[in-house]
XYZ file of C-alpha atoms in Angstrom:
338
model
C -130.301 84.805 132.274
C -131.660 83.451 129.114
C -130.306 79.593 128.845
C -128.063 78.214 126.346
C -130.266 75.904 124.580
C -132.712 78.371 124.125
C -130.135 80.363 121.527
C -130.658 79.297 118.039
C -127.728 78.438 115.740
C -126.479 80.760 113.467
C -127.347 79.156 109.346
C -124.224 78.284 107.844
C -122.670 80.769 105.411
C -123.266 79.992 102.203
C -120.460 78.319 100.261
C -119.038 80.776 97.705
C -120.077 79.807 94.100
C -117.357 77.781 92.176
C -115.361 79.647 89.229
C -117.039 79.172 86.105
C -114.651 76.781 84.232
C -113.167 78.649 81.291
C -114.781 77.360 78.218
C -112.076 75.112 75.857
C -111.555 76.251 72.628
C -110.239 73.918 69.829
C -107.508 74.831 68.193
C -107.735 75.851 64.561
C -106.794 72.693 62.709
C -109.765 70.920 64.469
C -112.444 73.718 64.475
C -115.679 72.636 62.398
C -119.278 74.657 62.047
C -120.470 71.206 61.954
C -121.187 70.120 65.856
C -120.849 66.828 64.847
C -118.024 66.745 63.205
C -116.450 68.293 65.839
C -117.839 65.848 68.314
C -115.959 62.816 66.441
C -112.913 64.981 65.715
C -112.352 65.515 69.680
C -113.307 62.482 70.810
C -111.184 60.586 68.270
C -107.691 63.153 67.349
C -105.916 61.290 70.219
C -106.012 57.995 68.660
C -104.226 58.695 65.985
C -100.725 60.048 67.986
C -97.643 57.834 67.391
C -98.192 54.429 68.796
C -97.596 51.006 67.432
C -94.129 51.015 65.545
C -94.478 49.698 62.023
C -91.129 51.721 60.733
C -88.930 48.839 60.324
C -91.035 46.448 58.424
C -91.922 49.277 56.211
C -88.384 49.803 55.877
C -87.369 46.100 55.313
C -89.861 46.130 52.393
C -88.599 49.320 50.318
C -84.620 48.124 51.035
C -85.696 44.831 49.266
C -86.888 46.587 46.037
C -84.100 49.144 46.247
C -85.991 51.695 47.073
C -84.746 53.440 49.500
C -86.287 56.791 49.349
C -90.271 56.347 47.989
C -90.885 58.814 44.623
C -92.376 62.245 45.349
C -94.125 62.429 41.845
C -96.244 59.355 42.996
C -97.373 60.966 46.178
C -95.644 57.896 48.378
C -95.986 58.827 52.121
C -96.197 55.209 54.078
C -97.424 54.692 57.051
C -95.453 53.835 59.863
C -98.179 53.191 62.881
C -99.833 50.167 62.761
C -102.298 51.422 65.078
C -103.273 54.418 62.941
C -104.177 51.304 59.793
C -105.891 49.289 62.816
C -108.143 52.678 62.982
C -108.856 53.144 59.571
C -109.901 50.080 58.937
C -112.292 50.205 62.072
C -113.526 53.564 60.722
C -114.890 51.798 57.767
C -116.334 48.867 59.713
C -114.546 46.045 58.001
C -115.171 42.274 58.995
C -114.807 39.210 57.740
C -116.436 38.545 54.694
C -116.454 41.838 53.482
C -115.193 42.978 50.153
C -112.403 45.811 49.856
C -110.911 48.228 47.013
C -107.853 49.645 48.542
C -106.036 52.475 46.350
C -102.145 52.453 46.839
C -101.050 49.793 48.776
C -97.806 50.707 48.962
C -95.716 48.161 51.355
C -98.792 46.854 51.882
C -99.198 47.801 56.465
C -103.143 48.469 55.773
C -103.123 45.417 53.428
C -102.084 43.563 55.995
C -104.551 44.915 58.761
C -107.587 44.851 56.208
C -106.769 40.829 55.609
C -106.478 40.263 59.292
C -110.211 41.987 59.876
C -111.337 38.907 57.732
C -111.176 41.159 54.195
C -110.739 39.679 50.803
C -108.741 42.589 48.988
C -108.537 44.201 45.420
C -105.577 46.419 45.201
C -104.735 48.833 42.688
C -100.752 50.323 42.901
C -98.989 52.496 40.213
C -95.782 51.682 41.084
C -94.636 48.720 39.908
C -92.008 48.097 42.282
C -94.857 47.889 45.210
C -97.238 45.672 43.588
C -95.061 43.419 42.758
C -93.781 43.436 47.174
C -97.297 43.670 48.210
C -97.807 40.466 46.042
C -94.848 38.714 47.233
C -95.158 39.479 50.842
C -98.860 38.198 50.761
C -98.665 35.651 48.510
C -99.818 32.727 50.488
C -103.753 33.658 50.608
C -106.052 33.719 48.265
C -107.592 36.772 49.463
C -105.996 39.222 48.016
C -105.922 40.241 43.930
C -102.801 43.502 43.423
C -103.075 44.963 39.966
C -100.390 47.185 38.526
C -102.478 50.114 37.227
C -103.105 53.895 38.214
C -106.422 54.058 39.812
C -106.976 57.690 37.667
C -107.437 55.220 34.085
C -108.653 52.166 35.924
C -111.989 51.125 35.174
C -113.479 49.781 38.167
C -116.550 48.331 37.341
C -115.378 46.187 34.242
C -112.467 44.898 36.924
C -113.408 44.996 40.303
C -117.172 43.611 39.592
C -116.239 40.471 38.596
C -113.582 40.012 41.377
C -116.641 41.144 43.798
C -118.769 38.645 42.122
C -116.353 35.485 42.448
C -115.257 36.361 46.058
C -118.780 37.279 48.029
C -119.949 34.237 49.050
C -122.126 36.260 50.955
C -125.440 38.489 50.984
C -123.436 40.980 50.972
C -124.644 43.731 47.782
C -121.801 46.300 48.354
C -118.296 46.516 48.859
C -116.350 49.091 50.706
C -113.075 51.442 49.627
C -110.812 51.572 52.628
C -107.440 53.534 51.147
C -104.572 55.393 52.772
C -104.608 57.577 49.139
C -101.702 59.295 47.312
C -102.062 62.776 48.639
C -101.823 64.211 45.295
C -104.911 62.184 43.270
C -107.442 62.588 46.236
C -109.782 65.320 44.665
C -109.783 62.715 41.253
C -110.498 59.511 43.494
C -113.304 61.126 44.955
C -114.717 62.496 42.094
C -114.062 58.924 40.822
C -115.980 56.897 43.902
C -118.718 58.694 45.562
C -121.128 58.112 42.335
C -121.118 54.127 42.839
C -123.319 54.109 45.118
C -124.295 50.787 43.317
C -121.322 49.350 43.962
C -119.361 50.664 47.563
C -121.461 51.538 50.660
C -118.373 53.291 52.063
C -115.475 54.852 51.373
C -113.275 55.678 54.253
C -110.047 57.709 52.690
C -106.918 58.963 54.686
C -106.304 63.135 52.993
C -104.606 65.777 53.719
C -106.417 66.999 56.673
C -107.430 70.666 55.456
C -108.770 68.449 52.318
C -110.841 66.337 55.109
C -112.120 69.308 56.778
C -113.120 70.887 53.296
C -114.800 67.876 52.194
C -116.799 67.173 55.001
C -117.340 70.330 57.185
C -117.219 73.253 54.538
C -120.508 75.221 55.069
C -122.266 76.793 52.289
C -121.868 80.381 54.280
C -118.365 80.068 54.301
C -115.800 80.856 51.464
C -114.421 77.716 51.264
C -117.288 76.105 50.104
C -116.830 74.779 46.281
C -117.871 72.510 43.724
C -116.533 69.408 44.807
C -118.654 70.307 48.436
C -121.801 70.099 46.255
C -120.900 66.856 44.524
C -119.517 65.373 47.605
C -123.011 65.976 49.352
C -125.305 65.081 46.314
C -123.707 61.731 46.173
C -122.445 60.620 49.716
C -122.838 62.197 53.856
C -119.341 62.653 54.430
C -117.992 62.799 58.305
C -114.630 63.235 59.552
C -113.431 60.701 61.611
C -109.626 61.717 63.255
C -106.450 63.651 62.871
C -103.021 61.755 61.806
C -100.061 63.156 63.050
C -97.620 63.630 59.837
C -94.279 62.174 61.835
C -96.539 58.787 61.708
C -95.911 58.878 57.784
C -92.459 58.023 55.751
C -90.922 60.575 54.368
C -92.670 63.119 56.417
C -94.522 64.828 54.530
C -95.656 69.136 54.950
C -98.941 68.474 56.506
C -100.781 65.486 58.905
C -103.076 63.155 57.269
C -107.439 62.961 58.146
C -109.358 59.842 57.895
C -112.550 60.820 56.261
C -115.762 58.475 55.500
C -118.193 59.113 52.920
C -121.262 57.158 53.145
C -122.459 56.442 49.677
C -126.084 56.891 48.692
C -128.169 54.840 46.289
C -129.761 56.601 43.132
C -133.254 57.035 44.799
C -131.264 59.186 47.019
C -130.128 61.633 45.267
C -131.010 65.017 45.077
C -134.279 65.365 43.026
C -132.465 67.427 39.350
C -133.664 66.314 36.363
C -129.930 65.530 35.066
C -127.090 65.447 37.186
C -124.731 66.265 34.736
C -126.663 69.768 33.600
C -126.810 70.376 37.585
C -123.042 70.217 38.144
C -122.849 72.112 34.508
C -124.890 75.107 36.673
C -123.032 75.142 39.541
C -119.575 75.076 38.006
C -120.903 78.026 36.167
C -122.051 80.011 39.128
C -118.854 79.180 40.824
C -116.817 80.887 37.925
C -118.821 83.910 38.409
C -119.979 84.256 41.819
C -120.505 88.029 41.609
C -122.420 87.665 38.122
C -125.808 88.002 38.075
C -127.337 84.440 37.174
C -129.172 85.615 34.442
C -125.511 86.040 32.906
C -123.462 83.351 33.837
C -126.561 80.835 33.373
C -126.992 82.100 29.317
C -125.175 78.878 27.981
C -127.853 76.503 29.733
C -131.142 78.308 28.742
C -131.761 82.328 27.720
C -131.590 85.014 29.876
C -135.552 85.716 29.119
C -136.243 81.779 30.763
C -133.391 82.603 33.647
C -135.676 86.160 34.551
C -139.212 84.162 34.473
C -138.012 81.577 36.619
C -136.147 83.778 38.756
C -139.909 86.234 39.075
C -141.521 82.623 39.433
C -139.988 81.916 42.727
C -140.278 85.769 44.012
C -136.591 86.580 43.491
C -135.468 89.849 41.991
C -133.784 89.332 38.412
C -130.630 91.039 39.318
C -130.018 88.395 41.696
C -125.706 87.100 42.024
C -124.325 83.947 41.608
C -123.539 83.759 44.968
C -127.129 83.741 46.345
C -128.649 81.705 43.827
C -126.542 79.531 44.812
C -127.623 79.002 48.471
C -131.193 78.710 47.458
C -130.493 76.418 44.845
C -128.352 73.875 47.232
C -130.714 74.513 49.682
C -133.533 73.493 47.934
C -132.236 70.222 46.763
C -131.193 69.087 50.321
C -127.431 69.963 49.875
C -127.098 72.226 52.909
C -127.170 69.414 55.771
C -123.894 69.505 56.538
């Protein structure tokens, strides 16, 4: 009779393996071939859902011009979340002391949170109406300068420098642009900002959130890369910070709003071209003929002849496209980090 204790125990059945977790997959509007953009964009979409009600003050300040419904042709879409302003101007790292060129104040709700962060303000408005509010509803401090002018004809430097001047009473060398922008001028106000370095170390911009992705994620594989990706990257690193919900603007407009940031880079910093201007002057030209062969859609810079030596120079086949020449040409100037 063999004893109990003598009977060894049976191992333990192995614990089945858990389900592999089904991988998520962003939805379109927040897909990105950058990994870090898409990092920020997931981590940071939810705070910008409806929150913090700033509808009836926004209201309150249109009834008291008369304006009851904001004009279409000037792009007015005002924000009604207070929180989604109290993110923007977080995204740009404002504090007190710190100089700030805000485009299209409107009733003047990210005016407001910008001067509470300890801001002293320039803002430009078109519309008469709402410079004229934003100056009467803030006109107690002596932090904040509105001027009546469209940002598109505005010339910054000769205005905003000596405002920058007088008001930094700090070390401070550069100001910041912190804007919830008319959807309709954005492409111009970039084009506008990103080459004063010299002057703004950031410009943090609420877009149209296709615009946003664009701008800031837009690889140089894809088709949707374009001109304004190259400029955007020769002069600034761009990074998309959140999603805006479009029921948190008044009227509602077609599409949600993106908060983008574009970090501004000083002129040792740029891309080494030997003029800027006859860079963009090539690219703009391969861009209108993308299937061309460079030697063709270069001819108005130098001759076809210079185009084919350069071209053997480098080991690349004369008959080369646009569209190639391109990618080795951004590539080579440090334009294909994003």
């Amino acid at each position: 009779m063999v004893a109990l204790t003598s009977l060894s125990a049976a191992p333990p059945r192995p614990s089945p393996s858990p389900a592999t977790p089904r991988r998520w997959t962003p939805p379109p509007h927040i897909r990105t071939s950058s990994r870090r953009a898409r990092t920020a964009r997931s981590a940071t979409v939810a705070a910008a859902t409806p929150g913090t009600d700033d509808y009836h003050s926004t209201i309150r300040a249109l009834n008291s011009r008369g304006r009851h419904v904001p004009r279409k042709s000037l792009g007015q879409n005002y924000m009604l979340n207070a929180k989604v302003n109290e993110e923007l101007v977080a995204a740009a790292g404002v504090e007190e002391g710190d100089v700030v060129l805000e485009i299209g104040p409107g009733t003047g709700s990210l005016t407001a949170a910008l001067l509470e962060a300890g801001a002293t303000v320039f803002a430009v408005e078109k519309d008469k109406h709402m410079a004229a509010l934003v100056k009467d509803r803030f006109g107690s401090t002596d932090r904040l300068k509105v001027i009546q002018e469209d940002i598109t004809k505005f010339h910054i430097r000769s205005h905003f420098l000596p405002f920058m001047k007088e008001k930094c009473h700090t070390t401070r060398k550069h100001a910041k642009v912190v804007s919830n922008l008319p959807f309709n001028v954005s492409t111009e106000v970039v084009k506008l900002l990103l080459p004063m370095g010299d002057v703004f170390s950031v410009v943090v911009l609420m877009l149209q959130d296709e615009t946003a992705v664009r701008l800031a994620d837009a690889s140089i594989q894809t088709p949707e890369y374009r001109p304004i990706n190259v400029f955007v990257n020769f002069y600034s690193e761009p990074e998309y910070k959140f999603r805006v919900n479009k029921d948190n603007f008044f009227p509602t407009p077609k599409v949600d709003g993106a908060v983008i940031s574009f970090k501004l880079k000083n002129a040792e910093e740029y891309p080494p071209v030997g003029s800027p201007k006859s860079f963009f002057s090539m690219v703009n030209s391969a861009f209108n003929g993308k299937r061309k062969m460079l030697r063709k859609s270069l001819q108005h810079i130098c001759s076809s002849s210079e185009i084919e030596a350069v071209l053997h120079n480098i080991g690349l086949p004369v008959t080369i496209t646009c569209t190639f020449g391109l990618q080795l040409t951004c590539s080579n100037t440090g334009l294909n980090d994003t």
